[in-house]
Structures are given as C-alpha cells and as structure tokens.
Amino acid sequence: MIRFDNVSKRYENGHEALRQLNLTIAEGEMCFLTGHSGAGKSTLLKLIMRMEKASQGQVFINGQNLSRMGSGQVPYLRRNIGVVFQNHQLLFDRSVFDNVALPLMIEGTDPSDIGRRVRAALDKVGLLKKEKLNPIMLSGGEQQRVGIARAVVNKPPILLADEPTGNLDPQLSSEIMNLFEQFNEVGVTVLIASHDLSLIARMGHRVLTLSEGQLVTDGGML
Ligand code: ADP
Ligand code: ADP
C-alpha cells in the first residue's frame, strides 16, 4: 500500500530531511513513526500525500509512482488518504457537521449522501450529538475527534496522523489511539507519527524509528 524505494528528500536550502529510506507498509497494517523532533517524520508523511516530492528514489501508493504523477492527479491521490493533524485545523466559523462535511463538498459528493456520511463518521468518533455546535465549544479531545471524523468521512483506505495526541493528556491520548485502532480493524492502513513512546509501546504495533532522516529501527515493540 505504501512503499518507499531508496527515497531521499533534500529541501531547497540543502537540508537532507530523509536519506535513502526503504520501507513497505502493507494494506491493513497499523504502524507508528517515531524519532526526535527534526528526524524527518513530517517530511515522510508529506511525501505520502505528495505535499513534497522525493529528491531521489520513488514513493508508491497503491502501486502508483508519485514521482510520475502529474499535479492534476494529486487531488485523486488525496481522496485515498485521510489526514489528522496535531492542531486538528478545524474551522471555527462553522459547525461540527460542516467541518466534517468539507471533504465531501470538495469531492462533489451527492448532497443527499452528505448527511448520512457525516453522521456515520461522527457516530464512529462518538460525537453524533454535537453536530450542530461550533467546534470552539468542544474540549481538546473532542476537537481532535472532529478532526478524525473529517479525515475518515470519505472512507479513505489510508489514514495518516501527525502527532495527533500532542496536546492531550494521557487518558485522552489513549482514547484517540484506540479510535485509530478501530479504523484499522475495519481494514484502514494507519500510520501515526508520535513522540509518545510509552503510549506507543502499550499499543503493540509495528514501530518505525527515524533518526536524522534514516530509518534506524523497524520492528514490533520498542
Ligand atoms: P519531524 O517531523 O521529525 O520533526 P521534519 O520532517 O519536520 O521532522 O523535519 C526534518 C528536517 O527537515 C528538520 O531539520 C527540518 O528543519 C527540515 N525541514 C522541514 N521542512 C523544511 C523545509 N520546508 N525547508 C527546509 N528544511 C525543512
Ligand atoms: P455506509 O457505507 O453505508 O455509509 P458506514 O459509513 O457506517 O456505512 O461504513 C460502513 C463500514 O465501512 C463500517 O463498518 C466502517 O467501519 C467501514 N469502513 C471502512 N473503511 C472506513 C474508513 N476509512 N472510515 C470509516 N469507516 C470505514
């Protein structure tokens, strides 16, 4: 599902954020990506979304070579990838419902399907009763759940998260990770960048560790 073949990423200022990375994540797998700040975690996620391009090597998503992908194809790639950010990037000028509906509106989903899809997503994150509220009224954990609902509302086969529990206390962090696990259990391939080593260790999934742009460990537990 996700394959990096000898991938390096050098930014325009000359900084090499990823170095000769080889990596395969199978369909339906759940993995954590860890490493110090600056290790290259966000860069790796950006390459998967084609927000950045590899300087060398090849990234394949679902068999598609992203180096060969024209910019016109990128929106179609992104429909297959749900993304959850640390600061969730919700819009506070509209309701929870409208935040979650946004990807469907952009895709041009049939309006008669939107209500059903949005409620299915809110139901999965336990926020069905909050659809009319403005997300500013919600707690940090709830806001992050809205971010997750928005990421999965169009049922992408791949779910990426960049420090999704960075601002949450341990109890809420573990609830959020359990939600990711539930999506993984229905077949979604999940990759989560996180610093939270104790939480990651408890979850017991594959852990990829980056250090200075190189993959230094790839294994079961920490
Ligand atoms: P992490 O997510 O592990 O903290 P990043 O992928 O954000 O790491 O960054 C890896 C390295 O690349 C860091 O040294 C960072 O400063 C550098 N970097 C990230 N984005 C850019 C950019 N747009 N231009 C130049 N350097 C960058
Ligand atoms: P419908 O497809 O009828 O609208 P749901 O949205 O509730 O119904 O989803 C149907 C099934 O698909 C559920 O079991 C759900 O958990 C699963 N599913 C598969 N992939 C995803 C995904 N990326 N996000 C959310 N649900 C998913």
Coordinates of C-alpha atoms and ligand atoms in Angstrom, one line a residue:
M1 CA 0.0 0.0 0.0
I2 CA 2.8 2.4 0.9
R3 CA 6.4 1.8 -0.4
F4 CA 9.5 3.9 -0.2
D5 CA 12.3 2.8 -2.6
N6 CA 15.6 4.4 -1.7
V7 CA 13.9 7.7 -1.0
S8 CA 15.9 10.9 -0.2
K9 CA 14.4 14.3 0.4
R10 CA 16.6 17.4 0.2
Y11 CA 14.9 20.7 0.8
E12 CA 15.7 23.8 -1.2
N13 CA 18.0 25.1 1.5
G14 CA 20.2 21.9 1.1
H15 CA 18.9 20.2 4.2
E16 CA 18.6 16.5 3.7
A17 CA 15.5 15.5 5.7
L18 CA 15.3 11.9 4.6
R19 CA 18.2 9.7 3.5
Q20 CA 17.8 6.6 1.4
L21 CA 14.7 5.3 3.0
N22 CA 13.4 1.9 2.2
L23 CA 10.0 1.0 3.7
T24 CA 6.9 -1.0 3.0
I25 CA 3.6 -0.8 4.8
A26 CA 1.1 -3.4 3.8
E27 CA -2.5 -2.9 3.2
G28 CA -4.4 -3.1 6.6
E29 CA -1.3 -2.5 8.7
M30 CA -1.1 -0.1 11.6
C31 CA 2.3 1.5 12.3
F32 CA 3.8 4.2 14.4
L33 CA 6.5 6.5 13.2
T34 CA 8.7 8.0 15.9
G35 CA 12.0 9.8 16.4
H36 CA 13.3 13.1 17.8
S37 CA 12.0 16.4 16.6
G38 CA 13.6 17.1 13.2
A39 CA 14.1 13.4 12.4
G40 CA 12.0 13.6 9.3
K41 CA 8.6 12.3 10.4
S42 CA 6.5 15.1 8.9
T43 CA 8.6 15.0 5.8
L44 CA 7.8 11.3 5.3
L45 CA 4.1 12.0 5.8
K46 CA 4.2 14.9 3.3
L47 CA 5.8 12.6 0.7
I48 CA 3.0 10.2 1.0
M49 CA 0.4 13.0 0.5
R50 CA 2.6 14.4 -2.3
M51 CA 2.8 17.7 -0.4
E52 CA 6.5 17.3 -1.1
K53 CA 8.3 15.3 -3.8
A54 CA 11.2 12.9 -3.3
S55 CA 14.5 14.3 -4.5
Q56 CA 15.7 10.7 -5.2
G57 CA 14.1 7.3 -5.2
Q58 CA 10.4 6.5 -5.5
V59 CA 7.3 6.6 -3.4
F60 CA 4.5 4.2 -4.4
I61 CA 1.0 4.5 -3.0
N62 CA -1.3 1.7 -4.0
G63 CA 1.1 0.8 -6.8
Q64 CA 1.1 4.4 -8.2
N65 CA 4.5 6.0 -8.5
L66 CA 4.2 9.5 -7.1
S67 CA 7.3 10.8 -8.9
R68 CA 5.5 10.2 -12.2
M69 CA 2.2 11.6 -11.0
G70 CA 1.1 14.8 -12.7
S71 CA -0.2 17.6 -10.5
G72 CA -3.7 17.0 -11.9
Q73 CA -3.7 13.6 -10.4
V74 CA -2.8 14.7 -6.9
P75 CA -6.4 15.5 -5.7
Y76 CA -7.4 12.0 -6.6
L77 CA -4.5 10.6 -4.6
R78 CA -5.5 12.7 -1.6
R79 CA -9.0 11.3 -1.6
N80 CA -7.4 8.0 -0.7
I81 CA -5.6 9.5 2.3
G82 CA -7.2 10.9 5.4
V83 CA -5.0 13.2 7.5
V84 CA -5.2 14.1 11.1
F85 CA -3.1 17.0 12.4
Q86 CA -1.9 17.8 15.9
N87 CA -3.8 21.1 16.0
H88 CA -6.7 19.5 14.0
Q89 CA -7.1 22.6 11.8
L90 CA -10.8 22.9 12.3
L91 CA -12.7 25.9 11.0
F92 CA -14.3 27.9 13.8
D93 CA -16.7 29.8 11.5
R94 CA -18.9 26.8 11.0
S95 CA -20.5 23.8 12.8
V96 CA -19.0 20.4 13.6
F97 CA -21.2 19.0 10.9
D98 CA -19.9 21.4 8.3
N99 CA -16.3 20.8 9.3
V100 CA -16.7 17.1 8.8
A101 CA -18.7 17.6 5.5
L102 CA -15.9 19.7 4.0
P103 CA -14.0 16.9 2.2
L104 CA -17.3 15.6 0.7
M105 CA -18.3 19.1 -0.5
I106 CA -14.9 19.4 -2.2
E107 CA -15.2 16.0 -3.8
G108 CA -18.7 16.9 -5.1
T109 CA -20.5 14.1 -3.2
D110 CA -24.2 13.9 -3.9
P111 CA -25.8 16.3 -1.3
S112 CA -28.4 13.6 -0.4
D113 CA -25.4 11.4 0.7
I114 CA -23.6 14.0 2.7
G115 CA -25.8 13.9 5.8
R116 CA -25.7 10.2 6.1
R117 CA -21.9 10.0 5.6
V118 CA -21.2 12.9 8.0
R119 CA -23.3 11.3 10.7
A120 CA -21.7 7.9 10.1
A121 CA -18.3 9.5 10.7
L122 CA -19.5 11.4 13.8
D123 CA -21.0 8.3 15.2
K124 CA -17.7 6.4 14.9
V125 CA -15.9 9.1 16.9
G126 CA -18.8 9.3 19.5
L127 CA -19.9 12.9 18.6
L128 CA -23.2 12.4 17.0
K129 CA -24.9 14.7 19.5
K130 CA -22.6 17.6 18.8
E131 CA -23.1 18.1 15.1
K132 CA -24.7 21.5 15.5
L133 CA -22.2 23.0 17.8
N134 CA -19.3 25.2 16.8
P135 CA -16.1 23.2 17.4
I136 CA -14.8 26.1 19.6
M137 CA -17.4 24.9 22.2
L138 CA -15.7 21.5 22.4
S139 CA -12.9 20.2 24.6
G140 CA -9.5 19.5 23.1
G141 CA -10.1 15.7 22.9
E142 CA -13.5 16.3 21.2
Q143 CA -12.0 18.7 18.7
Q144 CA -9.4 16.0 17.8
R145 CA -12.3 13.6 17.3
V146 CA -13.9 16.0 14.9
G147 CA -10.6 16.1 13.1
I148 CA -10.6 12.3 12.9
A149 CA -14.2 12.3 11.6
R150 CA -13.3 14.7 8.9
A151 CA -10.3 12.6 7.9
V152 CA -12.4 9.4 7.6
V153 CA -15.7 10.8 6.2
N154 CA -14.9 9.7 2.7
K155 CA -13.6 6.3 3.8
P156 CA -10.1 6.6 2.7
P157 CA -8.1 3.4 2.6
I158 CA -5.1 5.2 4.2
L159 CA -5.2 7.3 7.4
L160 CA -2.1 9.4 8.4
A161 CA -1.7 11.3 11.6
D162 CA 1.0 13.8 12.6
E163 CA 1.3 14.0 16.4
P164 CA -2.5 13.5 16.9
T165 CA -2.2 13.4 20.7
G166 CA 0.4 16.2 21.1
N167 CA -1.9 18.5 23.0
L168 CA -3.8 15.9 25.0
D169 CA -3.4 14.3 28.4
P170 CA -2.6 10.6 28.7
Q171 CA -6.2 9.4 29.2
L172 CA -7.5 11.3 26.1
S173 CA -4.4 10.3 24.1
S174 CA -5.1 6.7 24.7
E175 CA -8.7 7.1 23.7
I176 CA -7.7 8.8 20.5
M177 CA -5.2 6.0 19.7
N178 CA -8.0 3.4 20.3
L179 CA -10.1 5.2 17.7
F180 CA -7.3 4.8 15.2
E181 CA -7.2 1.2 16.1
Q182 CA -10.9 0.8 15.4
F183 CA -10.4 2.2 11.9
N184 CA -7.5 -0.2 11.4
E185 CA -9.7 -3.1 12.5
V186 CA -12.1 -2.4 9.6
G187 CA -9.2 -2.5 7.1
V188 CA -7.8 1.0 7.0
T189 CA -4.0 1.3 6.7
V190 CA -2.9 3.6 9.6
L191 CA 0.4 5.4 10.0
I192 CA 0.8 7.7 13.1
A193 CA 3.8 10.0 13.8
S194 CA 4.1 10.4 17.5
H195 CA 6.7 11.1 20.3
D196 CA 4.6 9.4 22.9
L197 CA 6.8 6.4 23.4
S198 CA 5.1 4.9 26.4
L199 CA 1.7 5.0 24.7
I200 CA 3.1 3.5 21.5
A201 CA 4.8 0.7 23.5
R202 CA 1.5 -0.1 25.1
M203 CA -0.3 -0.3 21.8
G204 CA 1.9 -3.1 20.5
H205 CA 2.0 -2.3 16.8
R206 CA 5.0 -2.0 14.4
V207 CA 7.2 1.0 15.2
L208 CA 9.4 2.7 12.7
T209 CA 12.1 5.0 14.2
L210 CA 13.8 7.8 12.2
S211 CA 17.0 9.4 13.2
E212 CA 18.4 12.2 11.1
G213 CA 16.4 11.1 8.2
Q214 CA 17.3 7.5 8.3
L215 CA 15.3 4.5 9.4
V216 CA 17.2 3.2 12.4
T217 CA 14.7 0.6 13.7
D218 CA 11.7 -1.1 12.2
G219 CA 10.1 -3.7 14.4
G220 CA 7.5 -4.9 16.8
M221 CA 7.8 -3.3 20.2
L222 CA 10.1 -0.5 21.3
Ligands
ADP1 P1 10.0 15.8 12.4 O1 8.6 15.8 11.8 O2 10.5 14.5 12.7 O3 10.1 16.8 13.5 P2 10.5 17.2 9.8 O4 10.2 16.2 8.7 O5 9.6 18.3 10.1 O6 10.9 16.3 11.2 O7 11.9 17.9 9.5 C1 13.1 17.2 9.2 C2 14.2 18.2 9.0 O8 13.9 18.9 7.8 C3 14.4 19.2 10.0 O9 15.7 19.5 10.2 C4 13.6 20.4 9.5 O10 14.2 21.6 10.0 C5 13.9 20.3 8.0 N1 12.8 20.9 7.2 C6 11.5 20.5 7.3 N2 10.8 21.2 6.4 C7 11.6 22.0 5.7 C8 11.5 23.0 4.6 N3 10.4 23.2 4.1 N4 12.7 23.5 4.2 C9 13.9 23.3 4.8 N5 14.1 22.4 5.8 C10 13.0 21.8 6.2
ADP2 P1 -22.2 3.3 4.7 O1 -21.0 2.9 3.8 O2 -23.4 2.5 4.5 O3 -22.4 4.8 4.6 P2 -20.6 3.4 7.1 O4 -20.1 4.8 6.7 O5 -21.0 3.3 8.5 O6 -21.8 3.0 6.2 O7 -19.4 2.4 6.8 C1 -19.6 1.0 6.5 C2 -18.5 0.2 7.1 O8 -17.2 0.6 6.5 C3 -18.3 0.4 8.5 O9 -18.1 -0.9 9.1 C4 -17.0 1.2 8.7 O10 -16.4 1.0 9.9 C5 -16.2 0.7 7.5 N1 -15.0 1.5 7.0 C6 -14.1 1.0 6.1 N2 -13.2 1.9 5.8 C7 -13.5 3.0 6.6 C8 -12.9 4.3 6.7 N3 -11.8 4.7 6.1 N4 -13.5 5.2 7.6 C9 -14.6 4.8 8.2 N5 -15.2 3.7 8.1 C10 -14.7 2.7 7.3

